[in-house]
Amino acid sequence: MTHADDLRAWARGSYTIEAATELLLRAFGGRYAAPGNPWVHASEDLEGAHQVRAWIDFESIPEEVGVLSGGERRFLLIAASIAENIPVVLADVVPGLDRENLDLVLAAIAHAGGSHQHSDIRETPDGSMSLRPGYLESLHPWPKALRAVK
């Protein structure tokens, strides 16, 4: 498994943690989800199975982002806020995000809200409700591809 696979496995089961983890994996070439960041942790399995367990300490992000650019700092604060109880003022963090990162944030909010798991419930002509099989698509799907960060 790759480091990204480890992080996704760790996040699985919590839409908010999944969304915030995907933000870090997809933005800025994934560098803010990489080992070496103070909020990214990994430990080797002591059983000798050579399995790495990775996780992100989203609560520590606000105290660690002071040296980054404004756009990077705003983006990371949004990720921390989605994952944990980190308050951010949207009027302070949303303006200034570039188009690609704004696209990711919108997808993360849709994922955190569970829009990819909403049932297709419709009202029939007689006023009753009908449940169609399967789930609706996400309100804002994750972007297919991003430009490479240079």
PDB file of C-alpha atoms in Angstrom:
ATOM      1  CA  MET A   1       0.000   0.000   0.000  1.00  0.00           C
ATOM      2  CA  THR A   2       1.125   3.533  -0.693  1.00  0.00           C
ATOM      3  CA  HIS A   3       1.150   6.350   1.844  1.00  0.00           C
ATOM      4  CA  ALA A   4      -1.985   7.762   0.176  1.00  0.00           C
ATOM      5  CA  ASP A   5      -3.673   4.343   0.498  1.00  0.00           C
ATOM      6  CA  ASP A   6      -2.747   4.252   4.195  1.00  0.00           C
ATOM      7  CA  LEU A   7      -4.236   7.698   4.761  1.00  0.00           C
ATOM      8  CA  ARG A   8      -7.424   6.810   2.892  1.00  0.00           C
ATOM      9  CA  ALA A   9      -7.750   3.561   4.883  1.00  0.00           C
ATOM     10  CA  TRP A  10      -7.309   5.506   8.133  1.00  0.00           C
ATOM     11  CA  ALA A  11      -9.959   8.069   7.125  1.00  0.00           C
ATOM     12  CA  ARG A  12     -12.496   5.519   5.843  1.00  0.00           C
ATOM     13  CA  GLY A  13     -15.808   5.612   7.660  1.00  0.00           C
ATOM     14  CA  SER A  14     -15.966   9.318   8.494  1.00  0.00           C
ATOM     15  CA  TYR A  15     -17.132  11.528   5.634  1.00  0.00           C
ATOM     16  CA  THR A  16     -15.532  14.609   7.187  1.00  0.00           C
ATOM     17  CA  ILE A  17     -12.134  12.960   7.730  1.00  0.00           C
ATOM     18  CA  GLU A  18     -12.307  11.363   4.263  1.00  0.00           C
ATOM     19  CA  ALA A  19     -13.056  14.745   2.681  1.00  0.00           C
ATOM     20  CA  ALA A  20     -10.292  16.595   4.506  1.00  0.00           C
ATOM     21  CA  THR A  21      -7.784  13.824   3.772  1.00  0.00           C
ATOM     22  CA  GLU A  22      -8.669  13.912   0.071  1.00  0.00           C
ATOM     23  CA  LEU A  23      -8.127  17.675   0.096  1.00  0.00           C
ATOM     24  CA  LEU A  24      -4.574  17.217   1.357  1.00  0.00           C
ATOM     25  CA  LEU A  25      -3.892  14.338  -1.034  1.00  0.00           C
ATOM     26  CA  ARG A  26      -5.191  16.157  -4.123  1.00  0.00           C
ATOM     27  CA  ALA A  27      -4.095  19.774  -3.665  1.00  0.00           C
ATOM     28  CA  PHE A  28      -0.624  21.209  -4.188  1.00  0.00           C
ATOM     29  CA  GLY A  29       0.617  17.949  -5.685  1.00  0.00           C
ATOM     30  CA  GLY A  30      -0.175  16.135  -2.422  1.00  0.00           C
ATOM     31  CA  ARG A  31       2.730  17.748  -0.585  1.00  0.00           C
ATOM     32  CA  TYR A  32       0.617  18.616   2.484  1.00  0.00           C
ATOM     33  CA  ALA A  33      -0.344  14.960   2.956  1.00  0.00           C
ATOM     34  CA  ALA A  34       3.261  13.799   2.641  1.00  0.00           C
ATOM     35  CA  PRO A  35       5.371  12.504   5.512  1.00  0.00           C
ATOM     36  CA  GLY A  36       7.508  15.258   6.976  1.00  0.00           C
ATOM     37  CA  ASN A  37       4.652  17.653   7.579  1.00  0.00           C
ATOM     38  CA  PRO A  38       4.164  18.144  11.327  1.00  0.00           C
ATOM     39  CA  TRP A  39       0.496  17.064  11.086  1.00  0.00           C
ATOM     40  CA  VAL A  40       1.183  13.848   9.106  1.00  0.00           C
ATOM     41  CA  HIS A  41       2.138  10.805  11.155  1.00  0.00           C
ATOM     42  CA  ALA A  42       3.195   7.286  10.202  1.00  0.00           C
ATOM     43  CA  SER A  43       4.333   4.336  12.252  1.00  0.00           C
ATOM     44  CA  GLU A  44       5.642   0.939  11.248  1.00  0.00           C
ATOM     45  CA  ASP A  45       3.698  -2.093  12.396  1.00  0.00           C
ATOM     46  CA  LEU A  46       5.647  -3.724  15.220  1.00  0.00           C
ATOM     47  CA  GLU A  47       4.420  -7.202  14.256  1.00  0.00           C
ATOM     48  CA  GLY A  48       6.886  -7.300  11.369  1.00  0.00           C
ATOM     49  CA  ALA A  49       4.163  -7.274   8.726  1.00  0.00           C
ATOM     50  CA  HIS A  50       5.739  -4.145   7.202  1.00  0.00           C
ATOM     51  CA  GLN A  51       2.414  -2.375   7.323  1.00  0.00           C
ATOM     52  CA  VAL A  52       2.550   1.378   7.755  1.00  0.00           C
ATOM     53  CA  ARG A  53      -0.213   3.117   9.637  1.00  0.00           C
ATOM     54  CA  ALA A  54      -0.607   6.754   8.673  1.00  0.00           C
ATOM     55  CA  TRP A  55      -2.887   9.461  10.009  1.00  0.00           C
ATOM     56  CA  ILE A  56      -3.322  13.229   9.952  1.00  0.00           C
ATOM     57  CA  ASP A  57      -3.588  15.348  13.079  1.00  0.00           C
ATOM     58  CA  PHE A  58      -5.917  18.003  11.645  1.00  0.00           C
ATOM     59  CA  GLU A  59      -6.194  19.736  15.027  1.00  0.00           C
ATOM     60  CA  SER A  60      -2.509  20.698  14.875  1.00  0.00           C
ATOM     61  CA  ILE A  61      -2.710  22.364  11.446  1.00  0.00           C
ATOM     62  CA  PRO A  62      -3.677  25.892  12.614  1.00  0.00           C
ATOM     63  CA  GLU A  63      -0.604  26.210  14.829  1.00  0.00           C
ATOM     64  CA  GLU A  64       1.725  24.895  12.096  1.00  0.00           C
ATOM     65  CA  VAL A  65       0.732  26.910   8.998  1.00  0.00           C
ATOM     66  CA  GLY A  66       2.134  30.337   9.879  1.00  0.00           C
ATOM     67  CA  VAL A  67       5.096  30.099   7.498  1.00  0.00           C
ATOM     68  CA  LEU A  68       3.040  29.158   4.432  1.00  0.00           C
ATOM     69  CA  SER A  69       1.622  31.423   1.747  1.00  0.00           C
ATOM     70  CA  GLY A  70      -1.823  32.914   2.281  1.00  0.00           C
ATOM     71  CA  GLY A  71      -3.511  30.572  -0.197  1.00  0.00           C
ATOM     72  CA  GLU A  72      -1.870  27.477   1.264  1.00  0.00           C
ATOM     73  CA  ARG A  73      -2.704  28.564   4.808  1.00  0.00           C
ATOM     74  CA  ARG A  74      -6.355  29.259   3.928  1.00  0.00           C
ATOM     75  CA  PHE A  75      -6.685  25.913   2.155  1.00  0.00           C
ATOM     76  CA  LEU A  76      -5.209  23.961   5.070  1.00  0.00           C
ATOM     77  CA  LEU A  77      -7.441  25.767   7.563  1.00  0.00           C
ATOM     78  CA  ILE A  78     -10.488  24.755   5.509  1.00  0.00           C
ATOM     79  CA  ALA A  79      -9.311  21.126   5.550  1.00  0.00           C
ATOM     80  CA  ALA A  80      -8.769  21.285   9.314  1.00  0.00           C
ATOM     81  CA  SER A  81     -12.200  22.815   9.804  1.00  0.00           C
ATOM     82  CA  ILE A  82     -13.918  20.113   7.744  1.00  0.00           C
ATOM     83  CA  ALA A  83     -12.125  17.349   9.669  1.00  0.00           C
ATOM     84  CA  GLU A  84     -12.252  18.701  13.200  1.00  0.00           C
ATOM     85  CA  ASN A  85     -13.910  21.366  15.278  1.00  0.00           C
ATOM     86  CA  ILE A  86     -11.544  24.080  13.993  1.00  0.00           C
ATOM     87  CA  PRO A  87     -13.448  27.337  13.531  1.00  0.00           C
ATOM     88  CA  VAL A  88     -12.741  29.343  10.385  1.00  0.00           C
ATOM     89  CA  VAL A  89     -14.466  32.387   8.975  1.00  0.00           C
ATOM     90  CA  LEU A  90     -15.422  31.518   5.412  1.00  0.00           C
ATOM     91  CA  ALA A  91     -15.224  35.183   4.408  1.00  0.00           C
ATOM     92  CA  ASP A  92     -11.534  35.065   5.405  1.00  0.00           C
ATOM     93  CA  VAL A  93     -10.540  31.734   3.849  1.00  0.00           C
ATOM     94  CA  VAL A  94     -12.595  31.312   0.667  1.00  0.00           C
ATOM     95  CA  PRO A  95     -11.604  34.526  -1.172  1.00  0.00           C
ATOM     96  CA  GLY A  96      -8.183  34.089  -2.678  1.00  0.00           C
ATOM     97  CA  LEU A  97      -8.438  30.346  -3.298  1.00  0.00           C
ATOM     98  CA  ASP A  98      -7.491  29.589  -6.866  1.00  0.00           C
ATOM     99  CA  ARG A  99     -10.010  27.852  -9.117  1.00  0.00           C
ATOM    100  CA  GLU A 100      -8.529  24.356  -8.737  1.00  0.00           C
ATOM    101  CA  ASN A 101      -8.462  24.514  -4.956  1.00  0.00           C
ATOM    102  CA  LEU A 102     -11.941  26.017  -4.803  1.00  0.00           C
ATOM    103  CA  ASP A 103     -13.143  23.094  -6.946  1.00  0.00           C
ATOM    104  CA  LEU A 104     -11.582  20.681  -4.429  1.00  0.00           C
ATOM    105  CA  VAL A 105     -13.145  22.504  -1.471  1.00  0.00           C
ATOM    106  CA  LEU A 106     -16.594  22.318  -3.071  1.00  0.00           C
ATOM    107  CA  ALA A 107     -16.129  18.580  -3.679  1.00  0.00           C
ATOM    108  CA  ALA A 108     -14.942  18.099  -0.096  1.00  0.00           C
ATOM    109  CA  ILE A 109     -17.986  19.882   1.317  1.00  0.00           C
ATOM    110  CA  ALA A 110     -20.292  17.753  -0.852  1.00  0.00           C
ATOM    111  CA  HIS A 111     -18.489  14.603   0.326  1.00  0.00           C
ATOM    112  CA  ALA A 112     -18.480  15.650   3.981  1.00  0.00           C
ATOM    113  CA  GLY A 113     -22.227  16.219   3.711  1.00  0.00           C
ATOM    114  CA  GLY A 114     -22.696  12.722   2.328  1.00  0.00           C
ATOM    115  CA  SER A 115     -24.247  13.872  -0.951  1.00  0.00           C
ATOM    116  CA  HIS A 116     -22.735  10.821  -2.693  1.00  0.00           C
ATOM    117  CA  GLN A 117     -24.839   8.603  -0.400  1.00  0.00           C
ATOM    118  CA  HIS A 118     -28.179  10.418  -0.644  1.00  0.00           C
ATOM    119  CA  SER A 119     -31.101   8.252  -1.659  1.00  0.00           C
ATOM    120  CA  ASP A 120     -33.153   9.075  -4.726  1.00  0.00           C
ATOM    121  CA  ILE A 121     -36.520   9.749  -3.105  1.00  0.00           C
ATOM    122  CA  ARG A 122     -39.200  11.246  -5.309  1.00  0.00           C
ATOM    123  CA  GLU A 123     -42.804  12.265  -4.911  1.00  0.00           C
ATOM    124  CA  THR A 124     -45.164  10.383  -7.189  1.00  0.00           C
ATOM    125  CA  PRO A 125     -48.170  12.010  -8.924  1.00  0.00           C
ATOM    126  CA  ASP A 126     -50.505  10.645  -6.237  1.00  0.00           C
ATOM    127  CA  GLY A 127     -48.489  12.408  -3.506  1.00  0.00           C
ATOM    128  CA  SER A 128     -46.791   9.299  -2.098  1.00  0.00           C
ATOM    129  CA  MET A 129     -43.035   8.923  -1.950  1.00  0.00           C
ATOM    130  CA  SER A 130     -41.005   6.409  -3.936  1.00  0.00           C
ATOM    131  CA  LEU A 131     -37.453   5.297  -3.296  1.00  0.00           C
ATOM    132  CA  ARG A 132     -35.454   4.547  -6.423  1.00  0.00           C
ATOM    133  CA  PRO A 133     -32.649   2.007  -6.221  1.00  0.00           C
ATOM    134  CA  GLY A 134     -29.110   3.207  -5.621  1.00  0.00           C
ATOM    135  CA  TYR A 135     -27.756   6.593  -4.646  1.00  0.00           C
ATOM    136  CA  LEU A 136     -27.701   9.982  -6.301  1.00  0.00           C
ATOM    137  CA  GLU A 137     -24.407  11.297  -7.642  1.00  0.00           C
ATOM    138  CA  SER A 138     -22.425  13.729  -5.528  1.00  0.00           C
ATOM    139  CA  LEU A 139     -23.647  17.320  -5.689  1.00  0.00           C
ATOM    140  CA  HIS A 140     -20.086  18.270  -6.624  1.00  0.00           C
ATOM    141  CA  PRO A 141     -17.855  15.314  -7.614  1.00  0.00           C
ATOM    142  CA  TRP A 142     -14.124  15.254  -7.042  1.00  0.00           C
ATOM    143  CA  PRO A 143     -12.323  16.735 -10.080  1.00  0.00           C
ATOM    144  CA  LYS A 144     -10.978  14.133 -12.484  1.00  0.00           C
ATOM    145  CA  ALA A 145      -7.561  15.726 -12.982  1.00  0.00           C
ATOM    146  CA  LEU A 146      -5.596  18.719 -11.841  1.00  0.00           C
ATOM    147  CA  ARG A 147      -2.760  20.553 -13.488  1.00  0.00           C
ATOM    148  CA  ALA A 148       0.631  19.551 -12.174  1.00  0.00           C
ATOM    149  CA  VAL A 149       2.020  21.875  -9.526  1.00  0.00           C
ATOM    150  CA  LYS A 150       5.332  23.269 -10.731  1.00  0.00           C
TER     151      LYS A 150
END
